[in-house]
Amino acid sequence: MFSRIFPDRFVPLLLATILLASLLPVRGAAVPVAQGVSTAAIVFLFFLNGVRLPRDEVLHGIRNWKLQGGALAFCFGIMAMFGLTAQAATASFLPATLALGFLFLGILPSTVQSATAASSMAGGNVAASVVAAALLNLIGVVASPLLFAGLAGSAGEIHGEAVLRIVAILLLPFIVGQLVQRWLRPWVLAHKGLATVMDRTAIAIAVYVAFSAAVVAGIWSLLDAREIAIVFGVVGVLLALAFSGAWGFGALLKLARPDRITLLFSGAQKSIAVGAPLAATLFPPAVAGMVLVPILVYHMAQLILSAWLAPVLGRANQV
């Protein structure tokens, strides 16, 4: 029953992380230590992503320009507009930083492992899914903060220090991972389970530290039941728009069904693996925790929805 409610094990891990941060947040002298551990975990996460993302497959898959271009347009264009609209619609009802979280959600790249796994289960183009996820994440490291700065106005100003942090904490480790990929990628592929545990632990640490700061700053006293219900309702609308929109966009581009399935999961899913580190880089810890609330809810919901939707699409392929 538990596995049916939470088909992806990452969902209960995120729920446990939020609960732990709510009950036992990092305080006082432990805060700098926790932030140092979080930064180290983020650096390791992006290094591991650099090692894992297949450079040769990315270069080969770029030839499918209609699918890859469609994924880029939907992920960073249409989804960004959905997020901006959601921010504008909730600005009068939610704290400003929480409403800003919907825009932040919209500009993030897609997931890597879960989008590829869902596409495979649904009968999609698996090779193209790997390429789409790799391209979206490669471009997202640079494009996501620039999009956010451009769409958020004064709230999204990125100062020189933040740029240096993005380069040092996100981009450089990824580049180093790509450079040593030849030697380390075989080991990572041979130990996929361990690599998955390591990157999910790194994400959980980043979420825990950011959400702890938000709890200490009084997030649960700032949000009432009505505001929490609004967040869940808006996330539900965004999920419906994202998944139906990506499926319809694939039809508009006249993609073959396997490519259309790839666009569905690559375009509609959003990555907490990039979101949590990027929020920790762009915002003070207390603000980062509030901004992360929409993507945390969306990420958990998309994993559950994808785990239910993929087998349905897979069975339809067999009819």
Short mmCIF file of C-alpha atoms in Angstrom, two decimals:
data_model
loop_
_atom_site.label_atom_id
_atom_site.label_comp_id
_atom_site.label_asym_id
_atom_site.label_seq_id
_atom_site.Cartn_x
_atom_site.Cartn_y
_atom_site.Cartn_z
CA MET A 1 0.00 0.00 0.00
CA PHE A 2 2.86 2.37 0.87
CA SER A 3 4.50 1.79 -2.52
CA ARG A 4 1.20 2.52 -4.27
CA ILE A 5 0.79 5.82 -2.46
CA PHE A 6 4.46 6.77 -2.97
CA PRO A 7 5.66 4.94 -6.11
CA ASP A 8 9.00 6.80 -6.00
CA ARG A 9 11.05 6.42 -2.81
CA PHE A 10 12.30 9.98 -3.14
CA VAL A 11 8.85 11.28 -2.16
CA PRO A 12 8.90 9.94 1.43
CA LEU A 13 12.54 11.07 1.72
CA LEU A 14 11.53 14.66 0.92
CA LEU A 15 8.57 14.44 3.29
CA ALA A 16 10.84 13.15 6.06
CA THR A 17 13.34 15.94 5.36
CA ILE A 18 10.65 18.63 5.66
CA LEU A 19 9.33 17.02 8.86
CA LEU A 20 12.82 16.82 10.37
CA ALA A 21 13.53 20.46 9.52
CA SER A 22 10.20 21.46 11.07
CA LEU A 23 10.83 19.56 14.32
CA LEU A 24 14.61 19.89 14.61
CA PRO A 25 15.78 22.88 12.55
CA VAL A 26 19.42 23.94 12.53
CA ARG A 27 19.94 26.80 15.00
CA GLY A 28 22.64 29.05 16.43
CA ALA A 29 26.26 28.04 16.11
CA ALA A 30 25.35 24.95 14.08
CA VAL A 31 24.05 27.07 11.18
CA PRO A 32 27.45 27.88 9.56
CA VAL A 33 28.50 24.24 9.88
CA ALA A 34 25.25 23.04 8.29
CA GLN A 35 25.57 25.57 5.48
CA GLY A 36 29.14 24.39 4.83
CA VAL A 37 27.96 20.77 4.68
CA SER A 38 25.11 21.80 2.35
CA THR A 39 27.49 23.65 0.03
CA ALA A 40 29.84 20.66 -0.07
CA ALA A 41 26.88 18.37 -0.85
CA ILE A 42 25.77 20.67 -3.69
CA VAL A 43 29.28 20.76 -5.16
CA PHE A 44 29.42 16.96 -5.02
CA LEU A 45 25.94 16.67 -6.57
CA PHE A 46 26.86 18.74 -9.61
CA PHE A 47 30.21 16.99 -9.94
CA LEU A 48 28.37 13.65 -9.97
CA ASN A 49 25.90 14.98 -12.55
CA GLY A 50 28.84 16.05 -14.71
CA VAL A 51 30.33 12.55 -14.49
CA ARG A 52 27.01 10.86 -15.21
CA LEU A 53 25.52 12.87 -18.11
CA PRO A 54 26.69 11.23 -21.36
CA ARG A 55 28.49 13.83 -23.50
CA ASP A 56 28.62 11.63 -26.61
CA GLU A 57 24.91 10.82 -26.47
CA VAL A 58 24.08 14.49 -26.04
CA LEU A 59 26.03 15.41 -29.18
CA HIS A 60 24.39 12.57 -31.12
CA GLY A 61 20.87 13.34 -29.90
CA ILE A 62 21.01 17.02 -30.86
CA ARG A 63 20.28 15.85 -34.43
CA ASN A 64 16.64 15.27 -33.38
CA TRP A 65 16.18 19.02 -33.44
CA LYS A 66 12.36 19.02 -33.45
CA LEU A 67 12.09 17.01 -30.22
CA GLN A 68 15.01 18.66 -28.42
CA GLY A 69 13.95 22.14 -29.54
CA GLY A 70 10.40 21.42 -28.44
CA ALA A 71 11.59 20.26 -25.02
CA LEU A 72 13.69 23.41 -24.59
CA ALA A 73 10.83 25.67 -25.69
CA PHE A 74 8.32 24.01 -23.39
CA CYS A 75 10.60 23.69 -20.34
CA PHE A 76 12.08 27.20 -20.38
CA GLY A 77 9.43 29.06 -22.37
CA ILE A 78 5.91 27.80 -21.79
CA MET A 79 6.57 26.55 -18.25
CA ALA A 80 8.26 29.85 -17.35
CA MET A 81 5.12 31.68 -18.49
CA PHE A 82 2.95 29.31 -16.44
CA GLY A 83 5.11 30.07 -13.40
CA LEU A 84 5.01 33.82 -14.01
CA THR A 85 1.22 33.71 -14.34
CA ALA A 86 0.91 31.68 -11.13
CA GLN A 87 3.09 34.21 -9.29
CA ALA A 88 0.96 37.12 -10.52
CA ALA A 89 -2.28 35.30 -9.65
CA THR A 90 -1.18 34.51 -6.07
CA ALA A 91 0.71 37.74 -5.26
CA SER A 92 -2.32 39.20 -3.44
CA PHE A 93 -3.00 36.05 -1.41
CA LEU A 94 0.43 34.72 -0.42
CA PRO A 95 3.65 36.15 1.07
CA ALA A 96 5.75 37.67 -1.72
CA THR A 97 8.60 35.15 -1.41
CA LEU A 98 6.18 32.22 -1.51
CA ALA A 99 4.43 33.57 -4.63
CA LEU A 100 7.87 34.10 -6.16
CA GLY A 101 8.41 30.37 -5.71
CA PHE A 102 5.93 29.64 -8.51
CA LEU A 103 8.05 31.62 -10.96
CA PHE A 104 11.15 29.90 -9.62
CA LEU A 105 9.44 26.54 -10.27
CA GLY A 106 8.66 27.54 -13.85
CA ILE A 107 12.23 28.39 -14.86
CA LEU A 108 13.86 25.20 -13.58
CA PRO A 109 15.10 22.44 -15.92
CA SER A 110 13.66 18.95 -16.06
CA THR A 111 14.59 16.00 -13.91
CA VAL A 112 17.15 13.48 -15.20
CA GLN A 113 16.54 10.03 -13.71
CA SER A 114 12.78 10.18 -13.11
CA ALA A 115 11.90 11.68 -16.53
CA THR A 116 14.00 9.04 -18.28
CA ALA A 117 12.58 6.23 -16.15
CA ALA A 118 8.99 7.38 -16.75
CA SER A 119 9.60 7.72 -20.49
CA SER A 120 11.05 4.20 -20.60
CA MET A 121 8.08 2.74 -18.72
CA ALA A 122 5.63 4.57 -21.00
CA GLY A 123 7.26 3.35 -24.22
CA GLY A 124 8.96 6.63 -25.10
CA ASN A 125 12.22 7.29 -26.91
CA VAL A 126 14.61 6.46 -24.07
CA ALA A 127 17.80 7.61 -25.84
CA ALA A 128 16.16 10.93 -26.66
CA SER A 129 14.96 11.20 -23.04
CA VAL A 130 18.53 10.91 -21.79
CA VAL A 131 19.65 13.55 -24.28
CA ALA A 132 16.74 15.90 -23.46
CA ALA A 133 17.39 15.64 -19.73
CA ALA A 134 21.11 16.24 -20.25
CA LEU A 135 20.58 19.24 -22.53
CA LEU A 136 17.94 20.81 -20.29
CA ASN A 137 20.17 20.48 -17.23
CA LEU A 138 23.30 21.68 -19.03
CA ILE A 139 21.47 24.75 -20.34
CA GLY A 140 19.49 25.21 -17.12
CA VAL A 141 22.56 25.88 -14.97
CA VAL A 142 23.03 29.11 -16.94
CA ALA A 143 19.54 29.77 -18.36
CA SER A 144 17.49 29.28 -15.18
CA PRO A 145 19.09 32.08 -13.12
CA LEU A 146 19.08 34.40 -16.16
CA LEU A 147 15.41 33.68 -16.85
CA PHE A 148 14.57 34.23 -13.21
CA ALA A 149 16.43 37.55 -13.16
CA GLY A 150 14.69 38.67 -16.33
CA LEU A 151 11.16 37.72 -15.26
CA ALA A 152 11.22 38.47 -11.52
CA GLY A 153 12.13 42.15 -11.82
CA SER A 154 13.70 43.69 -8.72
CA ALA A 155 12.97 40.53 -6.72
CA GLY A 156 15.18 38.53 -9.05
CA GLU A 157 18.23 40.75 -9.19
CA ILE A 158 21.40 38.63 -9.35
CA HIS A 159 24.41 40.39 -7.90
CA GLY A 160 28.07 39.67 -8.63
CA GLU A 161 28.47 37.54 -5.52
CA ALA A 162 25.55 35.32 -6.54
CA VAL A 163 27.02 34.92 -10.04
CA LEU A 164 30.35 33.84 -8.58
CA ARG A 165 28.57 31.36 -6.29
CA ILE A 166 26.66 29.89 -9.24
CA VAL A 167 29.89 29.47 -11.19
CA ALA A 168 31.89 28.10 -8.25
CA ILE A 169 29.25 25.83 -6.70
CA LEU A 170 27.19 24.68 -9.70
CA LEU A 171 29.03 25.20 -12.98
CA LEU A 172 32.67 24.43 -12.17
CA PRO A 173 31.97 21.09 -10.41
CA PHE A 174 29.83 20.06 -13.39
CA ILE A 175 32.61 20.96 -15.84
CA VAL A 176 35.18 19.06 -13.75
CA GLY A 177 32.83 16.07 -13.73
CA GLN A 178 32.60 16.22 -17.52
CA LEU A 179 36.41 16.40 -17.79
CA VAL A 180 36.95 13.28 -15.65
CA GLN A 181 33.95 11.45 -17.10
CA ARG A 182 36.17 9.14 -19.13
CA TRP A 183 37.66 7.60 -15.97
CA LEU A 184 34.82 7.82 -13.42
CA ARG A 185 31.65 7.24 -15.49
CA PRO A 186 32.17 3.45 -15.79
CA TRP A 187 32.34 3.22 -11.99
CA VAL A 188 29.22 5.37 -11.58
CA LEU A 189 27.30 3.25 -14.11
CA ALA A 190 28.45 0.07 -12.35
CA HIS A 191 27.19 1.44 -9.01
CA LYS A 192 23.96 3.18 -10.06
CA GLY A 193 22.23 2.42 -6.75
CA LEU A 194 25.01 3.98 -4.69
CA ALA A 195 25.19 7.01 -7.01
CA THR A 196 21.43 7.54 -6.68
CA VAL A 197 21.65 7.35 -2.88
CA MET A 198 24.49 9.88 -2.87
CA ASP A 199 22.77 12.45 -5.07
CA ARG A 200 19.43 12.12 -3.25
CA THR A 201 21.23 12.54 0.07
CA ALA A 202 22.88 15.71 -1.27
CA ILE A 203 19.49 17.09 -2.34
CA ALA A 204 17.96 16.20 1.05
CA ILE A 205 20.77 18.02 2.87
CA ALA A 206 20.27 21.17 0.76
CA VAL A 207 16.50 21.07 1.35
CA TYR A 208 16.96 20.42 5.08
CA VAL A 209 19.30 23.38 5.60
CA ALA A 210 17.18 25.79 3.52
CA PHE A 211 13.90 24.70 5.10
CA SER A 212 15.43 24.81 8.60
CA ALA A 213 16.22 28.49 8.11
CA ALA A 214 12.66 29.09 6.95
CA VAL A 215 11.29 27.29 10.02
CA VAL A 216 13.50 29.35 12.36
CA ALA A 217 12.27 32.49 10.53
CA GLY A 218 8.69 31.40 11.30
CA ILE A 219 7.39 29.87 8.08
CA TRP A 220 4.70 27.88 9.89
CA SER A 221 3.50 30.96 11.78
CA LEU A 222 3.51 33.02 8.57
CA LEU A 223 1.42 30.48 6.64
CA ASP A 224 -2.12 29.57 7.64
CA ALA A 225 -4.25 26.68 6.39
CA ARG A 226 -5.81 28.84 3.66
CA GLU A 227 -2.42 29.80 2.21
CA ILE A 228 -1.18 26.22 2.31
CA ALA A 229 -4.37 25.14 0.51
CA ILE A 230 -3.75 27.82 -2.14
CA VAL A 231 -0.23 26.47 -2.73
CA PHE A 232 -1.52 22.92 -3.19
CA GLY A 233 -4.36 24.11 -5.43
CA VAL A 234 -2.10 26.20 -7.67
CA VAL A 235 0.45 23.36 -7.89
CA GLY A 236 -2.40 21.07 -8.96
CA VAL A 237 -3.38 23.51 -11.71
CA LEU A 238 0.26 23.82 -12.83
CA LEU A 239 0.59 20.03 -12.97
CA ALA A 240 -2.54 19.76 -15.12
CA LEU A 241 -1.34 22.55 -17.44
CA ALA A 242 2.19 21.13 -17.63
CA PHE A 243 1.30 17.54 -18.46
CA SER A 244 -1.65 18.29 -20.77
CA GLY A 245 0.27 21.17 -22.37
CA ALA A 246 3.38 19.07 -23.04
CA TRP A 247 1.25 16.28 -24.55
CA GLY A 248 -0.63 18.76 -26.73
CA PHE A 249 2.58 20.56 -27.72
CA GLY A 250 3.99 17.25 -28.93
CA ALA A 251 0.88 16.76 -31.09
CA LEU A 252 1.26 20.31 -32.44
CA LEU A 253 4.84 19.52 -33.46
CA LYS A 254 3.58 16.29 -35.10
CA LEU A 255 6.06 14.16 -33.16
CA ALA A 256 5.96 10.38 -33.33
CA ARG A 257 4.32 8.84 -30.27
CA PRO A 258 7.62 7.74 -28.62
CA ASP A 259 9.04 11.27 -29.06
CA ARG A 260 5.79 12.76 -27.81
CA ILE A 261 6.04 10.68 -24.64
CA THR A 262 9.64 11.86 -24.19
CA LEU A 263 8.52 15.50 -24.54
CA LEU A 264 5.72 14.90 -22.04
CA PHE A 265 7.98 13.83 -19.17
CA SER A 266 11.00 15.95 -20.09
CA GLY A 267 8.93 19.09 -20.50
CA ALA A 268 6.45 18.79 -17.65
CA GLN A 269 8.77 17.60 -14.88
CA LYS A 270 10.86 20.04 -12.83
CA SER A 271 14.07 19.29 -10.96
CA ILE A 272 14.52 19.78 -7.22
CA ALA A 273 18.11 18.61 -7.83
CA VAL A 274 18.75 21.95 -9.51
CA GLY A 275 16.10 23.92 -7.62
CA ALA A 276 17.40 23.38 -4.10
CA PRO A 277 21.06 24.23 -4.88
CA LEU A 278 20.07 27.20 -7.05
CA ALA A 279 17.78 28.61 -4.34
CA ALA A 280 20.55 28.18 -1.77
CA THR A 281 22.88 30.08 -4.12
CA LEU A 282 20.54 32.92 -5.05
CA PHE A 283 18.75 33.65 -1.77
CA PRO A 284 19.48 33.99 1.96
CA PRO A 285 18.64 30.69 3.74
CA ALA A 286 15.35 31.89 5.25
CA VAL A 287 14.12 33.22 1.89
CA ALA A 288 15.34 30.12 0.05
CA GLY A 289 13.20 27.88 2.26
CA MET A 290 10.04 29.84 1.43
CA VAL A 291 10.82 30.04 -2.30
CA LEU A 292 11.34 26.25 -2.38
CA VAL A 293 7.87 25.39 -1.05
CA PRO A 294 6.11 25.29 -4.48
CA ILE A 295 8.83 23.22 -6.17
CA LEU A 296 8.93 20.81 -3.23
CA VAL A 297 5.18 20.21 -3.53
CA TYR A 298 5.33 20.07 -7.34
CA HIS A 299 8.29 17.69 -7.39
CA MET A 300 6.65 15.19 -5.06
CA ALA A 301 3.34 15.41 -6.94
CA GLN A 302 4.97 14.96 -10.37
CA LEU A 303 6.78 11.81 -9.22
CA ILE A 304 3.51 10.30 -8.00
CA LEU A 305 1.61 11.37 -11.14
CA SER A 306 4.35 10.11 -13.49
CA ALA A 307 4.55 6.76 -11.71
CA TRP A 308 0.82 6.28 -12.28
CA LEU A 309 0.67 7.78 -15.79
CA ALA A 310 3.65 5.99 -17.36
CA PRO A 311 2.21 2.43 -17.08
CA VAL A 312 -1.08 3.67 -18.55
CA LEU A 313 0.69 5.07 -21.60
CA GLY A 314 2.81 1.91 -21.81
CA ARG A 315 -0.27 -0.32 -21.88
CA ALA A 316 -1.85 1.91 -24.55
CA ASN A 317 1.18 1.28 -26.78
CA GLN A 318 0.51 -2.45 -26.60
CA VAL A 319 -3.13 -2.18 -27.71
#
